[in-house]
Amino acid sequence: MIISQADARRIALAAQGFDRPLPSRVTAAHVRKVADRTGLFQIDSVNVLARAHYLPLFSRLGGYDRALLERAAWGPKPHRRFFEYWAHEASLLPLELHPLLRWRMARAERGEIGYAALRRFATEHRSEADAVLARIAAEGPLTAADFENGTSRSGWWEWSDVKHALEWLFWSGRITTATRRGSFARVYDLPERVLPPAVLAMPTPSVAEAQRALIERSARALGIATAAELRDYFRLKPVEADHAIADLVEDQVLVPVRVDGCSQKVWLHRDAAVPRRVRGAALLAPFDPLIWERGRTERLFGFRYRIEIYVPQAQRTHGYYVLPFLMDEALVARVDLKADRQAGALLAKRITFEPGAPDDTLPRLQVELERMAQWLGLSDVRVGDIIRPA
């Protein structure tokens, strides 16, 4: 089967929920549906505009009450719909994915994954990690800062060691995030005190079964993708992902296809929709699943995108926190955005149009900027430089 570039874009957009109109009123059910579609919300600490996990919902639903996500992520146990763990990166994930990631927790517990400072807690420093765990068990939810003035009985660790021990316990699934506090610091507690009992009671699949399910989730979320893109979604190893892909192809869940102009082997999920056209507009966070794999973004949309947070200011091309602007089926501009909360203004510090951007790009972008400002509780939108291609 041969698929045109235009249809490949439409498949990708529909798979991520961009083929649907914005709801008139956003409910908790809308939040769950978006999460089921995307599979996760990536977490990032940068707050120059809004924290990363809030933005994909805004892109797909428009203005919504952020308390809907906060309650589902960090609210009382009966209302929990998400948990935090390492998936693509640090992520909020639907609770039903918990069993599918227990193999990763088990590998971390055995010291098979993670950086060196983490792995040592699986071996020579396990007793120190157990002491941290015991304190959480005895005292209840704690942040890393709560350990800052404490010392272990053996006196071996520094403040950084406590943080590594907590991170290893988190990777291992022995603690989880109860809530977030202050400047978005994790508050750790035991899983049985945070997650609904029904989630912890769900059977644990084999590693192969779990990875197959994760690849199927990736394919459903992407619609159409290469093998590298499928495994990148949940950060699976090539060999393990290839086994899962082969299994899904054999069961006709994934269909091998060719995309015009693409030399790579591509897989189509059997349930992927192919809209006749996609209408709508959205500002996309740097960590939105539609665009987080930069090679795929360039291949599908002809849009080269790099985040420049860590680039020295003088060397930045487009700005510090730049959001691509999706209009219908194309990425037509990029906007360097900042929420100036003190001034009550959304600052579009620089708008850069792509070659061939339609004439109505600016007015449609202005609508989305006004929508975002209202959502963030800002009363004004201020536009700086507008750069058009020569």
Short mmCIF file of N, CA and C in Angstrom, two decimals, residues 101-222:
data_model
loop_
_atom_site.label_atom_id
_atom_site.label_comp_id
_atom_site.label_asym_id
_atom_site.label_seq_id
_atom_site.Cartn_x
_atom_site.Cartn_y
_atom_site.Cartn_z
N LEU A 101 4.37 -1.19 32.66
CA LEU A 101 5.69 -0.63 32.95
C LEU A 101 6.35 -1.27 34.16
N ARG A 102 5.75 -2.31 34.70
CA ARG A 102 6.34 -2.97 35.86
C ARG A 102 7.64 -3.69 35.51
N TRP A 103 7.79 -4.14 34.27
CA TRP A 103 9.05 -4.76 33.86
C TRP A 103 10.20 -3.75 33.96
N ARG A 104 9.90 -2.48 33.64
CA ARG A 104 10.93 -1.44 33.75
C ARG A 104 11.26 -1.18 35.23
N MET A 105 10.24 -1.19 36.06
CA MET A 105 10.47 -1.04 37.50
C MET A 105 11.33 -2.18 38.03
N ALA A 106 11.03 -3.40 37.57
CA ALA A 106 11.80 -4.57 38.04
C ALA A 106 13.25 -4.48 37.59
N ARG A 107 13.49 -4.02 36.37
CA ARG A 107 14.87 -3.87 35.89
C ARG A 107 15.62 -2.81 36.70
N ALA A 108 14.93 -1.73 37.02
CA ALA A 108 15.57 -0.71 37.85
C ALA A 108 15.87 -1.26 39.24
N GLU A 109 14.97 -2.04 39.78
CA GLU A 109 15.17 -2.62 41.11
C GLU A 109 16.37 -3.54 41.14
N ARG A 110 16.63 -4.20 40.01
CA ARG A 110 17.79 -5.10 39.91
C ARG A 110 19.06 -4.35 39.51
N GLY A 111 18.96 -3.06 39.26
CA GLY A 111 20.13 -2.29 38.87
C GLY A 111 20.53 -2.46 37.43
N GLU A 112 19.59 -2.83 36.56
CA GLU A 112 19.90 -3.09 35.16
C GLU A 112 19.73 -1.86 34.28
N ILE A 113 19.04 -0.85 34.76
CA ILE A 113 18.83 0.37 33.98
C ILE A 113 19.05 1.57 34.89
N GLY A 114 19.17 2.74 34.26
CA GLY A 114 19.42 3.96 35.01
C GLY A 114 20.89 4.31 35.01
N TYR A 115 21.17 5.52 35.42
CA TYR A 115 22.56 5.98 35.44
C TYR A 115 23.29 5.36 36.64
N ALA A 116 24.62 5.47 36.63
CA ALA A 116 25.45 4.74 37.60
C ALA A 116 25.11 5.08 39.04
N ALA A 117 24.84 6.36 39.33
CA ALA A 117 24.53 6.76 40.70
C ALA A 117 23.24 6.12 41.20
N LEU A 118 22.35 5.75 40.26
CA LEU A 118 21.12 5.05 40.65
C LEU A 118 21.38 3.56 40.85
N ARG A 119 22.11 2.97 39.92
CA ARG A 119 22.27 1.51 39.93
C ARG A 119 22.93 1.01 41.21
N ARG A 120 23.76 1.82 41.84
CA ARG A 120 24.46 1.35 43.04
C ARG A 120 23.51 1.08 44.20
N PHE A 121 22.30 1.67 44.15
CA PHE A 121 21.34 1.41 45.23
C PHE A 121 20.70 0.03 45.11
N ALA A 122 20.87 -0.60 43.96
CA ALA A 122 20.40 -1.97 43.81
C ALA A 122 21.38 -2.96 44.41
N THR A 123 22.60 -2.50 44.69
CA THR A 123 23.64 -3.41 45.17
C THR A 123 24.24 -2.90 46.48
N GLU A 124 25.38 -2.20 46.39
CA GLU A 124 26.13 -1.91 47.61
C GLU A 124 25.45 -0.92 48.55
N HIS A 125 24.52 -0.11 48.05
CA HIS A 125 23.89 0.88 48.92
C HIS A 125 22.39 0.62 49.09
N ARG A 126 21.97 -0.61 48.93
CA ARG A 126 20.55 -0.93 49.07
C ARG A 126 20.05 -0.62 50.49
N SER A 127 20.86 -0.89 51.49
CA SER A 127 20.42 -0.66 52.88
C SER A 127 20.12 0.81 53.13
N GLU A 128 20.91 1.70 52.50
CA GLU A 128 20.66 3.13 52.65
C GLU A 128 19.35 3.53 51.98
N ALA A 129 19.08 2.96 50.80
CA ALA A 129 17.80 3.23 50.14
C ALA A 129 16.65 2.69 50.98
N ASP A 130 16.85 1.53 51.59
CA ASP A 130 15.81 0.96 52.46
C ASP A 130 15.53 1.88 53.65
N ALA A 131 16.57 2.56 54.14
CA ALA A 131 16.37 3.49 55.25
C ALA A 131 15.52 4.69 54.82
N VAL A 132 15.74 5.16 53.61
CA VAL A 132 14.92 6.24 53.06
C VAL A 132 13.48 5.77 52.93
N LEU A 133 13.31 4.57 52.40
CA LEU A 133 11.97 4.00 52.24
C LEU A 133 11.28 3.85 53.59
N ALA A 134 12.02 3.40 54.58
CA ALA A 134 11.44 3.20 55.91
C ALA A 134 10.96 4.52 56.51
N ARG A 135 11.70 5.58 56.25
CA ARG A 135 11.28 6.88 56.78
C ARG A 135 9.98 7.35 56.13
N ILE A 136 9.86 7.15 54.84
CA ILE A 136 8.62 7.50 54.15
C ILE A 136 7.47 6.65 54.68
N ALA A 137 7.72 5.36 54.86
CA ALA A 137 6.69 4.46 55.38
C ALA A 137 6.22 4.91 56.76
N ALA A 138 7.15 5.38 57.58
CA ALA A 138 6.82 5.76 58.96
C ALA A 138 6.21 7.15 59.05
N GLU A 139 6.72 8.10 58.25
CA GLU A 139 6.32 9.49 58.41
C GLU A 139 5.26 9.95 57.42
N GLY A 140 5.07 9.20 56.33
CA GLY A 140 4.12 9.63 55.32
C GLY A 140 4.80 10.41 54.21
N PRO A 141 4.03 11.11 53.39
CA PRO A 141 4.58 11.78 52.20
C PRO A 141 5.71 12.75 52.54
N LEU A 142 6.83 12.63 51.79
CA LEU A 142 8.00 13.48 52.02
C LEU A 142 8.58 13.94 50.69
N THR A 143 9.14 15.13 50.70
CA THR A 143 9.91 15.62 49.55
C THR A 143 11.38 15.33 49.78
N ALA A 144 12.17 15.51 48.73
CA ALA A 144 13.62 15.36 48.89
C ALA A 144 14.14 16.36 49.92
N ALA A 145 13.57 17.56 49.94
CA ALA A 145 14.03 18.58 50.88
C ALA A 145 13.81 18.18 52.33
N ASP A 146 12.82 17.32 52.58
CA ASP A 146 12.57 16.86 53.95
C ASP A 146 13.73 16.04 54.50
N PHE A 147 14.57 15.52 53.59
CA PHE A 147 15.73 14.73 54.01
C PHE A 147 17.00 15.59 54.13
N GLU A 148 16.89 16.86 53.78
CA GLU A 148 18.10 17.68 53.61
C GLU A 148 18.94 17.76 54.87
N ASN A 149 18.29 17.84 56.02
CA ASN A 149 19.04 18.00 57.26
C ASN A 149 19.29 16.68 57.99
N GLY A 150 18.86 15.59 57.36
CA GLY A 150 19.05 14.29 57.99
C GLY A 150 20.34 13.63 57.54
N THR A 151 20.82 12.70 58.33
CA THR A 151 21.99 11.90 57.93
C THR A 151 21.69 10.45 58.21
N SER A 152 22.30 9.58 57.45
CA SER A 152 22.10 8.16 57.68
C SER A 152 22.93 7.71 58.87
N ARG A 153 22.58 6.57 59.42
CA ARG A 153 23.33 6.05 60.57
C ARG A 153 24.79 5.78 60.21
N SER A 154 25.01 5.35 58.98
CA SER A 154 26.38 5.05 58.57
C SER A 154 27.17 6.31 58.24
N GLY A 155 26.45 7.42 58.06
CA GLY A 155 27.11 8.68 57.78
C GLY A 155 27.77 8.76 56.43
N TRP A 156 27.39 7.87 55.48
CA TRP A 156 28.11 7.81 54.21
C TRP A 156 27.63 8.84 53.21
N TRP A 157 26.38 9.31 53.35
CA TRP A 157 25.85 10.06 52.21
C TRP A 157 25.86 11.56 52.37
N GLU A 158 25.84 12.18 51.20
CA GLU A 158 25.67 13.62 51.10
C GLU A 158 24.24 13.88 50.65
N TRP A 159 23.90 15.15 50.59
CA TRP A 159 22.55 15.55 50.17
C TRP A 159 22.20 14.97 48.80
N SER A 160 23.14 14.98 47.86
CA SER A 160 22.86 14.45 46.52
C SER A 160 22.57 12.96 46.56
N ASP A 161 23.18 12.23 47.50
CA ASP A 161 22.93 10.79 47.60
C ASP A 161 21.48 10.50 47.98
N VAL A 162 20.90 11.34 48.83
CA VAL A 162 19.50 11.17 49.21
C VAL A 162 18.62 11.30 47.98
N LYS A 163 18.90 12.29 47.16
CA LYS A 163 18.09 12.49 45.95
C LYS A 163 18.23 11.31 45.00
N HIS A 164 19.44 10.76 44.86
CA HIS A 164 19.63 9.59 44.01
C HIS A 164 18.88 8.39 44.58
N ALA A 165 18.91 8.23 45.89
CA ALA A 165 18.20 7.11 46.51
C ALA A 165 16.70 7.21 46.26
N LEU A 166 16.15 8.41 46.40
CA LEU A 166 14.73 8.62 46.12
C LEU A 166 14.41 8.32 44.66
N GLU A 167 15.29 8.76 43.77
CA GLU A 167 15.06 8.53 42.35
C GLU A 167 15.10 7.04 42.03
N TRP A 168 16.03 6.30 42.65
CA TRP A 168 16.09 4.85 42.42
C TRP A 168 14.83 4.17 42.96
N LEU A 169 14.37 4.56 44.13
CA LEU A 169 13.14 4.00 44.68
C LEU A 169 11.95 4.30 43.77
N PHE A 170 11.96 5.50 43.17
CA PHE A 170 10.89 5.88 42.24
C PHE A 170 10.97 5.04 40.97
N TRP A 171 12.17 4.93 40.38
CA TRP A 171 12.36 4.09 39.19
C TRP A 171 11.91 2.65 39.47
N SER A 172 12.19 2.18 40.67
CA SER A 172 11.90 0.79 41.03
C SER A 172 10.43 0.56 41.36
N GLY A 173 9.65 1.62 41.41
CA GLY A 173 8.24 1.47 41.73
C GLY A 173 7.96 1.27 43.21
N ARG A 174 8.97 1.45 44.05
CA ARG A 174 8.77 1.25 45.49
C ARG A 174 8.19 2.49 46.16
N ILE A 175 8.34 3.64 45.52
CA ILE A 175 7.63 4.85 45.92
C ILE A 175 7.06 5.49 44.65
N THR A 176 6.11 6.37 44.83
CA THR A 176 5.54 7.07 43.69
C THR A 176 5.26 8.51 44.11
N THR A 177 4.78 9.31 43.17
CA THR A 177 4.49 10.71 43.47
C THR A 177 3.10 10.83 44.05
N ALA A 178 3.02 11.31 45.28
CA ALA A 178 1.72 11.53 45.91
C ALA A 178 1.10 12.83 45.41
N THR A 179 1.93 13.87 45.32
CA THR A 179 1.48 15.16 44.82
C THR A 179 2.71 15.97 44.43
N ARG A 180 2.50 17.20 44.05
CA ARG A 180 3.58 18.15 43.78
C ARG A 180 3.40 19.35 44.70
N ARG A 181 4.51 19.92 45.13
CA ARG A 181 4.43 20.98 46.12
C ARG A 181 5.40 22.10 45.77
N GLY A 182 5.03 23.33 46.15
CA GLY A 182 5.93 24.48 45.99
C GLY A 182 6.30 24.69 44.54
N SER A 183 7.59 24.67 44.25
CA SER A 183 8.06 24.89 42.88
C SER A 183 8.06 23.56 42.12
N PHE A 184 6.96 22.84 42.23
CA PHE A 184 6.72 21.60 41.49
C PHE A 184 7.59 20.45 41.99
N ALA A 185 7.95 20.46 43.26
CA ALA A 185 8.76 19.38 43.83
C ALA A 185 7.89 18.15 44.05
N ARG A 186 8.44 16.98 43.74
CA ARG A 186 7.74 15.73 44.00
C ARG A 186 7.57 15.50 45.50
N VAL A 187 6.41 15.01 45.87
CA VAL A 187 6.17 14.53 47.23
C VAL A 187 5.99 13.02 47.11
N TYR A 188 6.87 12.27 47.74
CA TYR A 188 6.91 10.81 47.57
C TYR A 188 6.12 10.10 48.67
N ASP A 189 5.50 8.99 48.28
CA ASP A 189 4.84 8.13 49.25
C ASP A 189 4.82 6.71 48.70
N LEU A 190 4.35 5.78 49.52
CA LEU A 190 4.25 4.39 49.09
C LEU A 190 3.12 4.24 48.07
N PRO A 191 3.29 3.41 47.05
CA PRO A 191 2.24 3.24 46.04
C PRO A 191 0.89 2.84 46.63
N GLU A 192 0.90 1.98 47.66
CA GLU A 192 -0.37 1.52 48.22
C GLU A 192 -1.13 2.63 48.94
N ARG A 193 -0.46 3.74 49.25
CA ARG A 193 -1.14 4.87 49.88
C ARG A 193 -1.54 5.93 48.86
N VAL A 194 -1.14 5.74 47.61
CA VAL A 194 -1.39 6.73 46.58
C VAL A 194 -2.32 6.20 45.49
N LEU A 195 -2.03 5.02 44.97
CA LEU A 195 -2.74 4.48 43.82
C LEU A 195 -3.94 3.66 44.26
N PRO A 196 -5.02 3.66 43.47
CA PRO A 196 -6.19 2.86 43.82
C PRO A 196 -5.83 1.38 43.93
N PRO A 197 -6.39 0.66 44.89
CA PRO A 197 -6.06 -0.77 45.07
C PRO A 197 -6.29 -1.60 43.81
N ALA A 198 -7.31 -1.24 43.04
CA ALA A 198 -7.61 -2.01 41.83
C ALA A 198 -6.47 -1.96 40.83
N VAL A 199 -5.73 -0.85 40.81
CA VAL A 199 -4.60 -0.72 39.89
C VAL A 199 -3.46 -1.64 40.32
N LEU A 200 -3.14 -1.62 41.60
CA LEU A 200 -2.05 -2.45 42.11
C LEU A 200 -2.40 -3.93 42.03
N ALA A 201 -3.70 -4.24 42.01
CA ALA A 201 -4.13 -5.64 41.93
C ALA A 201 -4.18 -6.16 40.50
N MET A 202 -4.01 -5.28 39.52
CA MET A 202 -4.04 -5.73 38.12
C MET A 202 -2.88 -6.70 37.87
N PRO A 203 -3.14 -7.78 37.14
CA PRO A 203 -2.06 -8.76 36.90
C PRO A 203 -0.90 -8.15 36.12
N THR A 204 0.28 -8.63 36.40
CA THR A 204 1.49 -8.17 35.72
C THR A 204 1.75 -9.03 34.50
N PRO A 205 1.71 -8.46 33.30
CA PRO A 205 1.98 -9.26 32.10
C PRO A 205 3.45 -9.61 31.99
N SER A 206 3.75 -10.55 31.11
CA SER A 206 5.16 -10.85 30.83
C SER A 206 5.80 -9.64 30.16
N VAL A 207 7.12 -9.61 30.15
CA VAL A 207 7.83 -8.50 29.51
C VAL A 207 7.42 -8.39 28.05
N ALA A 208 7.36 -9.51 27.35
CA ALA A 208 7.01 -9.49 25.92
C ALA A 208 5.59 -8.98 25.72
N GLU A 209 4.66 -9.42 26.58
CA GLU A 209 3.27 -8.96 26.46
C GLU A 209 3.16 -7.46 26.73
N ALA A 210 3.88 -7.00 27.75
CA ALA A 210 3.83 -5.58 28.09
C ALA A 210 4.41 -4.72 26.97
N GLN A 211 5.53 -5.15 26.41
CA GLN A 211 6.16 -4.36 25.35
C GLN A 211 5.34 -4.37 24.07
N ARG A 212 4.70 -5.48 23.80
CA ARG A 212 3.79 -5.53 22.65
C ARG A 212 2.66 -4.51 22.86
N ALA A 213 2.09 -4.48 24.06
CA ALA A 213 1.00 -3.55 24.34
C ALA A 213 1.47 -2.10 24.24
N LEU A 214 2.69 -1.82 24.68
CA LEU A 214 3.21 -0.46 24.58
C LEU A 214 3.44 -0.05 23.13
N ILE A 215 3.96 -0.95 22.33
CA ILE A 215 4.15 -0.63 20.90
C ILE A 215 2.80 -0.43 20.22
N GLU A 216 1.82 -1.23 20.59
CA GLU A 216 0.48 -1.05 20.02
C GLU A 216 -0.08 0.31 20.41
N ARG A 217 0.15 0.70 21.66
CA ARG A 217 -0.26 2.03 22.12
C ARG A 217 0.45 3.12 21.33
N SER A 218 1.74 2.94 21.12
CA SER A 218 2.51 3.91 20.34
C SER A 218 1.94 4.05 18.94
N ALA A 219 1.67 2.92 18.31
CA ALA A 219 1.15 2.93 16.94
C ALA A 219 -0.22 3.59 16.87
N ARG A 220 -1.04 3.33 17.86
CA ARG A 220 -2.37 3.95 17.90
C ARG A 220 -2.25 5.47 18.07
N ALA A 221 -1.31 5.89 18.92
CA ALA A 221 -1.13 7.32 19.18
C ALA A 221 -0.51 8.05 17.99
N LEU A 222 0.35 7.37 17.25
CA LEU A 222 1.02 7.99 16.11
C LEU A 222 0.26 7.82 14.81
#
